[in-house]
PDB file of C-alpha atoms in Angstrom:
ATOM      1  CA  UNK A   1      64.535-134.995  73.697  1.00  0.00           C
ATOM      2  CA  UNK A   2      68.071-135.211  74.602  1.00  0.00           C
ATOM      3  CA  UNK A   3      69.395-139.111  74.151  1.00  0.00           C
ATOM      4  CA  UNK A   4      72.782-140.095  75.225  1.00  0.00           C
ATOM      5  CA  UNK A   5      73.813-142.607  72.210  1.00  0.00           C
ATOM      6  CA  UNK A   6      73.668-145.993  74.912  1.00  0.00           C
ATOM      7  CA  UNK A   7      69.527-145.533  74.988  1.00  0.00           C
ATOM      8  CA  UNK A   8      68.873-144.816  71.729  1.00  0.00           C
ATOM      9  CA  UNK A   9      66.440-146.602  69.990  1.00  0.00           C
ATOM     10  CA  UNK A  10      66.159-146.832  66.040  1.00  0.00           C
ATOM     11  CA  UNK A  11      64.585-150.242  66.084  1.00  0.00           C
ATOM     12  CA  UNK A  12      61.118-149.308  64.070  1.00  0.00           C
ATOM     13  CA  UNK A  13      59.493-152.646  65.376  1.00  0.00           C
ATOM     14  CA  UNK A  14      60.377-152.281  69.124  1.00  0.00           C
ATOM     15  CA  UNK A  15      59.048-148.173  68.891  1.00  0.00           C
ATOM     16  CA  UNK A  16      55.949-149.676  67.357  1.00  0.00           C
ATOM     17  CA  UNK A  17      55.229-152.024  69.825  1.00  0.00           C
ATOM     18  CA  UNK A  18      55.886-149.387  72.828  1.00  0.00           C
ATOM     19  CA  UNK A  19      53.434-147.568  70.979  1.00  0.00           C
ATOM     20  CA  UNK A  20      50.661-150.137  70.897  1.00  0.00           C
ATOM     21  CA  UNK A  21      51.355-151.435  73.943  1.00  0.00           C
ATOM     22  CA  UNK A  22      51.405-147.706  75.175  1.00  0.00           C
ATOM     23  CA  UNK A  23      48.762-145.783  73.246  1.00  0.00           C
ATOM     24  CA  UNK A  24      47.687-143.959  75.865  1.00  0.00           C
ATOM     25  CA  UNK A  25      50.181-140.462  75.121  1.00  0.00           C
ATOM     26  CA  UNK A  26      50.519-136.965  75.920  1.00  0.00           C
ATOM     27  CA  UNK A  27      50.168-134.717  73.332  1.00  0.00           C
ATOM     28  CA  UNK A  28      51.470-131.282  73.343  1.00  0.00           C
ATOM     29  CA  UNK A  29      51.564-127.840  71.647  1.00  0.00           C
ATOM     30  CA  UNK A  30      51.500-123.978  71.947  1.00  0.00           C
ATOM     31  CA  UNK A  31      48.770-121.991  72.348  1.00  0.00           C
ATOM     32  CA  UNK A  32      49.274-118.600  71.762  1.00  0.00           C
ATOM     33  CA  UNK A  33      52.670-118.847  73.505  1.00  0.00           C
ATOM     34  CA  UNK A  34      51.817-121.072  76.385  1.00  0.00           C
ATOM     35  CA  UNK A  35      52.136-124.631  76.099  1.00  0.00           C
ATOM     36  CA  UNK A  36      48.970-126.984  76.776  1.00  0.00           C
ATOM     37  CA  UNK A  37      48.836-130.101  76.810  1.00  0.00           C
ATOM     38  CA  UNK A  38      45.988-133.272  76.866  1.00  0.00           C
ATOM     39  CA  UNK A  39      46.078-136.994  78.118  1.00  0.00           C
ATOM     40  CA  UNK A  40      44.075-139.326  75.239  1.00  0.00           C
ATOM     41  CA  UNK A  41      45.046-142.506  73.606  1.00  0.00           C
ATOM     42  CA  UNK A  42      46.762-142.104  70.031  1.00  0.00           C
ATOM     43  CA  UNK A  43      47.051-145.035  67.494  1.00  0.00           C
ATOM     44  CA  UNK A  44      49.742-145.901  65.165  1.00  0.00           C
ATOM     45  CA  UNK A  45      48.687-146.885  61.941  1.00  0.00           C
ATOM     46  CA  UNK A  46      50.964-148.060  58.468  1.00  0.00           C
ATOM     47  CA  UNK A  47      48.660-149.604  55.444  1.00  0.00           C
ATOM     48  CA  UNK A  48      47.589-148.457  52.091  1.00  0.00           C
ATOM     49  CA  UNK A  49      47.426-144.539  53.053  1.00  0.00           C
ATOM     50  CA  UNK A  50      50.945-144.767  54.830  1.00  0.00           C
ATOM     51  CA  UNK A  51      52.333-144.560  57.662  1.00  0.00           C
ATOM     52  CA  UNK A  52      50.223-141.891  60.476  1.00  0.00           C
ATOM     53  CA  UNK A  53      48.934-141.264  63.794  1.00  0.00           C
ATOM     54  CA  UNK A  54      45.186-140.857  64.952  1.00  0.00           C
ATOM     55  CA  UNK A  55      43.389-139.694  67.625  1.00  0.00           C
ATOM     56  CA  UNK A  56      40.135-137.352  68.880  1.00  0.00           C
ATOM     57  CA  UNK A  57      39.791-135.152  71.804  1.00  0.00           C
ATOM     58  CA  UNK A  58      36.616-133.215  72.957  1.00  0.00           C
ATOM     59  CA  UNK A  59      35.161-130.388  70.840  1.00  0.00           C
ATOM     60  CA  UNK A  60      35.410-128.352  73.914  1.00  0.00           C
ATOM     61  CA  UNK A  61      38.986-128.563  74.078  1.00  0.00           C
ATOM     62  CA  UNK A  62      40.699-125.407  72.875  1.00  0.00           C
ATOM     63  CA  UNK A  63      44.003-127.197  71.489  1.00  0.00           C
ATOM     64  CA  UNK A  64      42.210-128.443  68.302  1.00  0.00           C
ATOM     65  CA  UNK A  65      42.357-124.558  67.480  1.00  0.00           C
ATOM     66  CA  UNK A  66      45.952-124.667  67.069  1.00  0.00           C
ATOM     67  CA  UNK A  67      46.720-126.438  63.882  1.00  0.00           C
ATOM     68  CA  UNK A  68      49.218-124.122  62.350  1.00  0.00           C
ATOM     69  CA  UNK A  69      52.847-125.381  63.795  1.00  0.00           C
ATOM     70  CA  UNK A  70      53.428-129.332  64.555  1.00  0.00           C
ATOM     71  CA  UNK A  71      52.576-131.087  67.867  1.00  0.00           C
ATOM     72  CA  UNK A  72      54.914-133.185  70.160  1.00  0.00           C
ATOM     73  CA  UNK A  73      53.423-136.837  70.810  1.00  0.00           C
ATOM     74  CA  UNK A  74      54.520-138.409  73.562  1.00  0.00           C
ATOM     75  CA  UNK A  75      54.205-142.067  74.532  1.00  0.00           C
ATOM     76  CA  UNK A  76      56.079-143.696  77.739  1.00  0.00           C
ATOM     77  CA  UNK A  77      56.643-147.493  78.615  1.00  0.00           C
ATOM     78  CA  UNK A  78      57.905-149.161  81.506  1.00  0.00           C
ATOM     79  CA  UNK A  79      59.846-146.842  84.267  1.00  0.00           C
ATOM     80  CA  UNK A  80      61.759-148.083  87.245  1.00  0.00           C
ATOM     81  CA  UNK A  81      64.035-146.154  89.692  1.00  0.00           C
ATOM     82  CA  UNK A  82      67.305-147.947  90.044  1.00  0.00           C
ATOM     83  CA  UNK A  83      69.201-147.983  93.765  1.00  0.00           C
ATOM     84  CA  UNK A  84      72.951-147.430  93.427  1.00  0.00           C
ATOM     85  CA  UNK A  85      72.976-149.929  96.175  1.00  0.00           C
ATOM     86  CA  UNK A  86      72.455-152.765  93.387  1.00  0.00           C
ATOM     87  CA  UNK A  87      75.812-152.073  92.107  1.00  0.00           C
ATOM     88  CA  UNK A  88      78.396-154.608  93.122  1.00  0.00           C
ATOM     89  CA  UNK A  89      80.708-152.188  91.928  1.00  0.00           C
ATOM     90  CA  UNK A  90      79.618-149.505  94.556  1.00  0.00           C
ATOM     91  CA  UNK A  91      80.678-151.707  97.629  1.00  0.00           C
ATOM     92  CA  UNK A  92      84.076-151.732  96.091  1.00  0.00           C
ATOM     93  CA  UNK A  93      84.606-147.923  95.220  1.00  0.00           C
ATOM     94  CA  UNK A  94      81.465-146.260  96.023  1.00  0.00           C
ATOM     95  CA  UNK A  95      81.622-144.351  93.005  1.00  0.00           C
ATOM     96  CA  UNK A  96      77.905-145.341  91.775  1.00  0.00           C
ATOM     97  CA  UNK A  97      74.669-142.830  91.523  1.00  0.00           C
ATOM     98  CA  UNK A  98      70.719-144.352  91.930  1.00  0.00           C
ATOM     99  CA  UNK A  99      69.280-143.353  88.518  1.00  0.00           C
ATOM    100  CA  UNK A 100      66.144-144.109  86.733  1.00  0.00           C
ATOM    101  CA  UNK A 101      65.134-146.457  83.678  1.00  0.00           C
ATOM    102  CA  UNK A 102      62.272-145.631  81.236  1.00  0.00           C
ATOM    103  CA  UNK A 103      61.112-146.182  77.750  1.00  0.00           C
ATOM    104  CA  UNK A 104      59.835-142.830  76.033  1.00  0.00           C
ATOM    105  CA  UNK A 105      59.061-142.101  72.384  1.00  0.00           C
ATOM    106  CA  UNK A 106      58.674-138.835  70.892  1.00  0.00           C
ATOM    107  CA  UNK A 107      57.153-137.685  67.594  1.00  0.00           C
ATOM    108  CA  UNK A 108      56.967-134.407  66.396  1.00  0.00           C
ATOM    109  CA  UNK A 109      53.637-134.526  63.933  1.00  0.00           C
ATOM    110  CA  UNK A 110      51.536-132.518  61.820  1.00  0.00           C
ATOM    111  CA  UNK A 111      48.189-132.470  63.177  1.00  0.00           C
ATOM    112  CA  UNK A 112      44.944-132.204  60.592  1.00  0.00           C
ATOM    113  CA  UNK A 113      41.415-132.424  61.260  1.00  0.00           C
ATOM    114  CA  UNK A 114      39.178-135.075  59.628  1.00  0.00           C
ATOM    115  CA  UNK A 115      35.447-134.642  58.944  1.00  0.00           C
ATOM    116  CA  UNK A 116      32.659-136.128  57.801  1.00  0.00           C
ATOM    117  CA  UNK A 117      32.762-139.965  57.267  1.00  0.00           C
ATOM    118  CA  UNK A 118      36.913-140.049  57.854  1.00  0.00           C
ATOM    119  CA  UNK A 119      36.510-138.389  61.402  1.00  0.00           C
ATOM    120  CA  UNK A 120      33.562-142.101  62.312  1.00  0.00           C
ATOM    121  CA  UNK A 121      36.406-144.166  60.412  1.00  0.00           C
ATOM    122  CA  UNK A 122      39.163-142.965  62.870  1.00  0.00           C
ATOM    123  CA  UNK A 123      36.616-143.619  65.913  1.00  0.00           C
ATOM    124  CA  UNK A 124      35.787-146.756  64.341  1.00  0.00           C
ATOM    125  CA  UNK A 125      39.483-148.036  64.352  1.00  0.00           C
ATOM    126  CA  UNK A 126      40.081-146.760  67.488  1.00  0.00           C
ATOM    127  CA  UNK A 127      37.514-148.525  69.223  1.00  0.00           C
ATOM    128  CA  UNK A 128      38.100-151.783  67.414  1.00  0.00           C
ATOM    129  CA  UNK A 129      41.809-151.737  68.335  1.00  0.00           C
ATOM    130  CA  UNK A 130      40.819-151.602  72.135  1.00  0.00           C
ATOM    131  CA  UNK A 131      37.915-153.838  71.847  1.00  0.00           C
ATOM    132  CA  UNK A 132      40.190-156.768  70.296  1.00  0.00           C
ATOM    133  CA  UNK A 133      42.641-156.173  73.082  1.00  0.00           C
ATOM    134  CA  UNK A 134      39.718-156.913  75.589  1.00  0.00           C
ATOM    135  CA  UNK A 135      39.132-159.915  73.118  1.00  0.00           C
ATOM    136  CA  UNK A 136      42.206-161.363  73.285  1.00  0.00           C
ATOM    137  CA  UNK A 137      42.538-160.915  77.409  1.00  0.00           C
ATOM    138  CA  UNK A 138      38.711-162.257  78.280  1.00  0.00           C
ATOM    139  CA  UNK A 139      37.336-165.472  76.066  1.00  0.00           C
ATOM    140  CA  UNK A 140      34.104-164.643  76.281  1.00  0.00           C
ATOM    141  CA  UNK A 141      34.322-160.706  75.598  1.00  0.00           C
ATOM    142  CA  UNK A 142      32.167-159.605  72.338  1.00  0.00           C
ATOM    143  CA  UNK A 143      33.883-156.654  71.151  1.00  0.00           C
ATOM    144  CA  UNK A 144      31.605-153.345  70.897  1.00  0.00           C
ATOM    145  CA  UNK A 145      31.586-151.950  67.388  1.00  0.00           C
ATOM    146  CA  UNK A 146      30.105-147.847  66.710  1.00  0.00           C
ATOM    147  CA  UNK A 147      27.243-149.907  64.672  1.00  0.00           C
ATOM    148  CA  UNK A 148      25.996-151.561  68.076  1.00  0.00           C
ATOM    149  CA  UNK A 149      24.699-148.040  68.793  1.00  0.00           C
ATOM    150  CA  UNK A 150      22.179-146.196  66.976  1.00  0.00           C
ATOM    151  CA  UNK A 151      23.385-144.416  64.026  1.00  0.00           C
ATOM    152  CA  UNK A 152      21.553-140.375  65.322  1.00  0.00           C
ATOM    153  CA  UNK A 153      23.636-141.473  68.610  1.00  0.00           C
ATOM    154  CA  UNK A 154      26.782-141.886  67.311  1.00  0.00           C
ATOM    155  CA  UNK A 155      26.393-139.121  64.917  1.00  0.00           C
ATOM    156  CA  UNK A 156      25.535-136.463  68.374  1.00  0.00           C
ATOM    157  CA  UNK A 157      28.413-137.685  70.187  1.00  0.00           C
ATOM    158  CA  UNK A 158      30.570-137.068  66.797  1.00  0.00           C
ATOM    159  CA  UNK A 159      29.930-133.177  66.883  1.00  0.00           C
ATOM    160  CA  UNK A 160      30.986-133.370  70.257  1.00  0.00           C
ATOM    161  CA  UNK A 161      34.398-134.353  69.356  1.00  0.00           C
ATOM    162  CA  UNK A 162      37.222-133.730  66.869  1.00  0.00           C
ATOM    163  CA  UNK A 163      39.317-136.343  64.889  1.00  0.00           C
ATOM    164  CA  UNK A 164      42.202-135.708  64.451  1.00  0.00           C
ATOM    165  CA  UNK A 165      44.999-137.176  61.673  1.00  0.00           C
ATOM    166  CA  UNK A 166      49.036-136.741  62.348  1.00  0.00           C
ATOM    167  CA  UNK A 167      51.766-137.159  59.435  1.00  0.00           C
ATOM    168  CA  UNK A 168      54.618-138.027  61.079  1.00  0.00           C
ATOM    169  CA  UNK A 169      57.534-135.395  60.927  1.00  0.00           C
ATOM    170  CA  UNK A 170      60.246-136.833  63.181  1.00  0.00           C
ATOM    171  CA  UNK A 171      60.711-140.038  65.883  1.00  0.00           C
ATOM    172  CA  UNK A 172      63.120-139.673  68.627  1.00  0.00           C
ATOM    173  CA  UNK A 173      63.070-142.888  71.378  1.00  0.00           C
ATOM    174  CA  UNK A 174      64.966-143.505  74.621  1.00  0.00           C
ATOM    175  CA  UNK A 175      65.323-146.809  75.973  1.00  0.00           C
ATOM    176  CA  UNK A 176      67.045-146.195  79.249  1.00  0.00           C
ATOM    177  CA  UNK A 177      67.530-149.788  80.176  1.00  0.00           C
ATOM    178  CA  UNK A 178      70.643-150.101  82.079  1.00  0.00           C
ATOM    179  CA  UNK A 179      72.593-150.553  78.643  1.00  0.00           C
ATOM    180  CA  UNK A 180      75.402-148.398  80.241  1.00  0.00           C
ATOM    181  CA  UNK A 181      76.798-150.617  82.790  1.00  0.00           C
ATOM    182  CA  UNK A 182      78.958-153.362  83.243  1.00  0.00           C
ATOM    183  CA  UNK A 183      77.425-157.119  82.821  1.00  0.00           C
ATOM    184  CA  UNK A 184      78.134-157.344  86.388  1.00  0.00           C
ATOM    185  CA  UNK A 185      76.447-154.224  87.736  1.00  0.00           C
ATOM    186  CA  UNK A 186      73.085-154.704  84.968  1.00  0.00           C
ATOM    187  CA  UNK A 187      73.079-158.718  86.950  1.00  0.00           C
ATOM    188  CA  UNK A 188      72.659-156.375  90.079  1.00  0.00           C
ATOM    189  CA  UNK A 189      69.794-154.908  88.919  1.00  0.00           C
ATOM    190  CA  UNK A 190      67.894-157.431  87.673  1.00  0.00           C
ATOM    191  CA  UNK A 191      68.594-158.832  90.864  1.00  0.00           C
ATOM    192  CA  UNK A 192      67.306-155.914  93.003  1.00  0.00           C
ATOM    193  CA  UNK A 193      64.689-155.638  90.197  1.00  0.00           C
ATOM    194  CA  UNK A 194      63.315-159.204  90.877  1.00  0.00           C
ATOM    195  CA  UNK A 195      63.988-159.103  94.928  1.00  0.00           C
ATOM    196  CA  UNK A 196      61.144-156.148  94.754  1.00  0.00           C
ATOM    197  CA  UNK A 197      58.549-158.898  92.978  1.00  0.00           C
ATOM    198  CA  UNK A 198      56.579-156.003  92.401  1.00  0.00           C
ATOM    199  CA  UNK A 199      54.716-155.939  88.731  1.00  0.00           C
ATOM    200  CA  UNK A 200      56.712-153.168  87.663  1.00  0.00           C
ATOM    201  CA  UNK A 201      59.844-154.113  88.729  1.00  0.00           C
ATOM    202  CA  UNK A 202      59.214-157.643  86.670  1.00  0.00           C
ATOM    203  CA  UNK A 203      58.971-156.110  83.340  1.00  0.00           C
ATOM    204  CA  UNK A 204      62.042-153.644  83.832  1.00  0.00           C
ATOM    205  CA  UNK A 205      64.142-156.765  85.147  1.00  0.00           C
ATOM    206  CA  UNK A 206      63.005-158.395  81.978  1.00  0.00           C
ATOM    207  CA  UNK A 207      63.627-155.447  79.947  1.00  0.00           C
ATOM    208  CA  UNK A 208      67.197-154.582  81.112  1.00  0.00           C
ATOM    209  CA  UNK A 209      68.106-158.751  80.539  1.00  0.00           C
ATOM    210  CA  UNK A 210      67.184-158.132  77.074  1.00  0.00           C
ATOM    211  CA  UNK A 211      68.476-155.024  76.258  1.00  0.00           C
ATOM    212  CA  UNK A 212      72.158-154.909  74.438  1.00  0.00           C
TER     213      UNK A 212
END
């Protein structure tokens, strides 16, 4: 991914959030010369075995096949377009472009399969993760757990998929947030940003007011 130096983000925290706050990612690779790629939600995790991604997709996908070179990961945050016309510099000179803001990580990641009890463990954490997110945004929500079902169950729907288990090769992340332009013409935005009142618009305006 090609990142001019203003949107480049090294800040390990803030890629970690847009990754948890983003999980669901497009992951990507070559199969036998043409690129595929699948839509499924990918976790980031750092504890006692290090730092890694996870994820499963469907037995019945092909892509699992293709193990041998490493897979691009991609994750994307908020987006915006951005009107030119929010520029109080273009109604002086006119010399201003529309463009468009986004967050986007990408990690380049060796992919591995996991079996046996590893490839419930990785299902395990990945439903807990969503389930305590559901927790935390409804009081009364009782989070699901893999042992609410019956053990044959879970076991069937387990040959049906494939767990998979990245080590992380490279991270590359663009913050495109307006970083770029004067104080004066990132105020314009936010105001144009907040004018729209729109949810999206919201959490770019916030973003480009914190950005530096």
């Amino acid at each position: 991914m090609f990142i001019p130096r203003s949107f480049s983000q090294t800040d390990q925290s803030a890629i970690v959030d847009l990754i948890k706050n983003h999980p669901l990612a497009t992951i990507i690779t070559s199969a036998n010369g043409v690129p595929v790629a699948s839509h499924v939600p990918v976790l980031y995790l750092n504890d006692e075995q290090g730092e890694r991604l996870i994820t499963h997709i469907a037995r019945a996908n092909p892509m699992w096949r293709h193990l041998d070179t490493p897979w691009l990961i991609v994750f994307t945050g908020a987006s915006h377009y951005i009107s030119a016309n929010w520029y109080p510099s273009k109604a002086v000179s006119h010399k201003e472009v529309p463009t468009y803001n986004y967050q986007a990580v990408h990690i380049t990641a060796q992919p591995k399969i996991v079996d046996g009890v590893g490839a419930v463990e990785i299902l395990a954490k990945t439903t807990d993760f969503f389930e305590e997110k559901l927790a935390n945004q409804v009081l009364d929500h009782q989070p699901w757990q893999l042992s609410d079902a019956p053990d044959d169950f879970i076991q069937t729907m387990c040959k049906a998929l494939v767990a998979i288990e990245f080590d992380i090769v490279d991270i590359k992340a663009a913050f495109k947030l307006s970083q770029n332009k004067s104080d004066e013409n990132r105020a314009g935005v936010v105001a144009g940003l907040q004018a729209l009142d729109t949810h999206d618009a919201r959490i770019m305006a916030d973003l480009v007011m914190a950005a530096k």
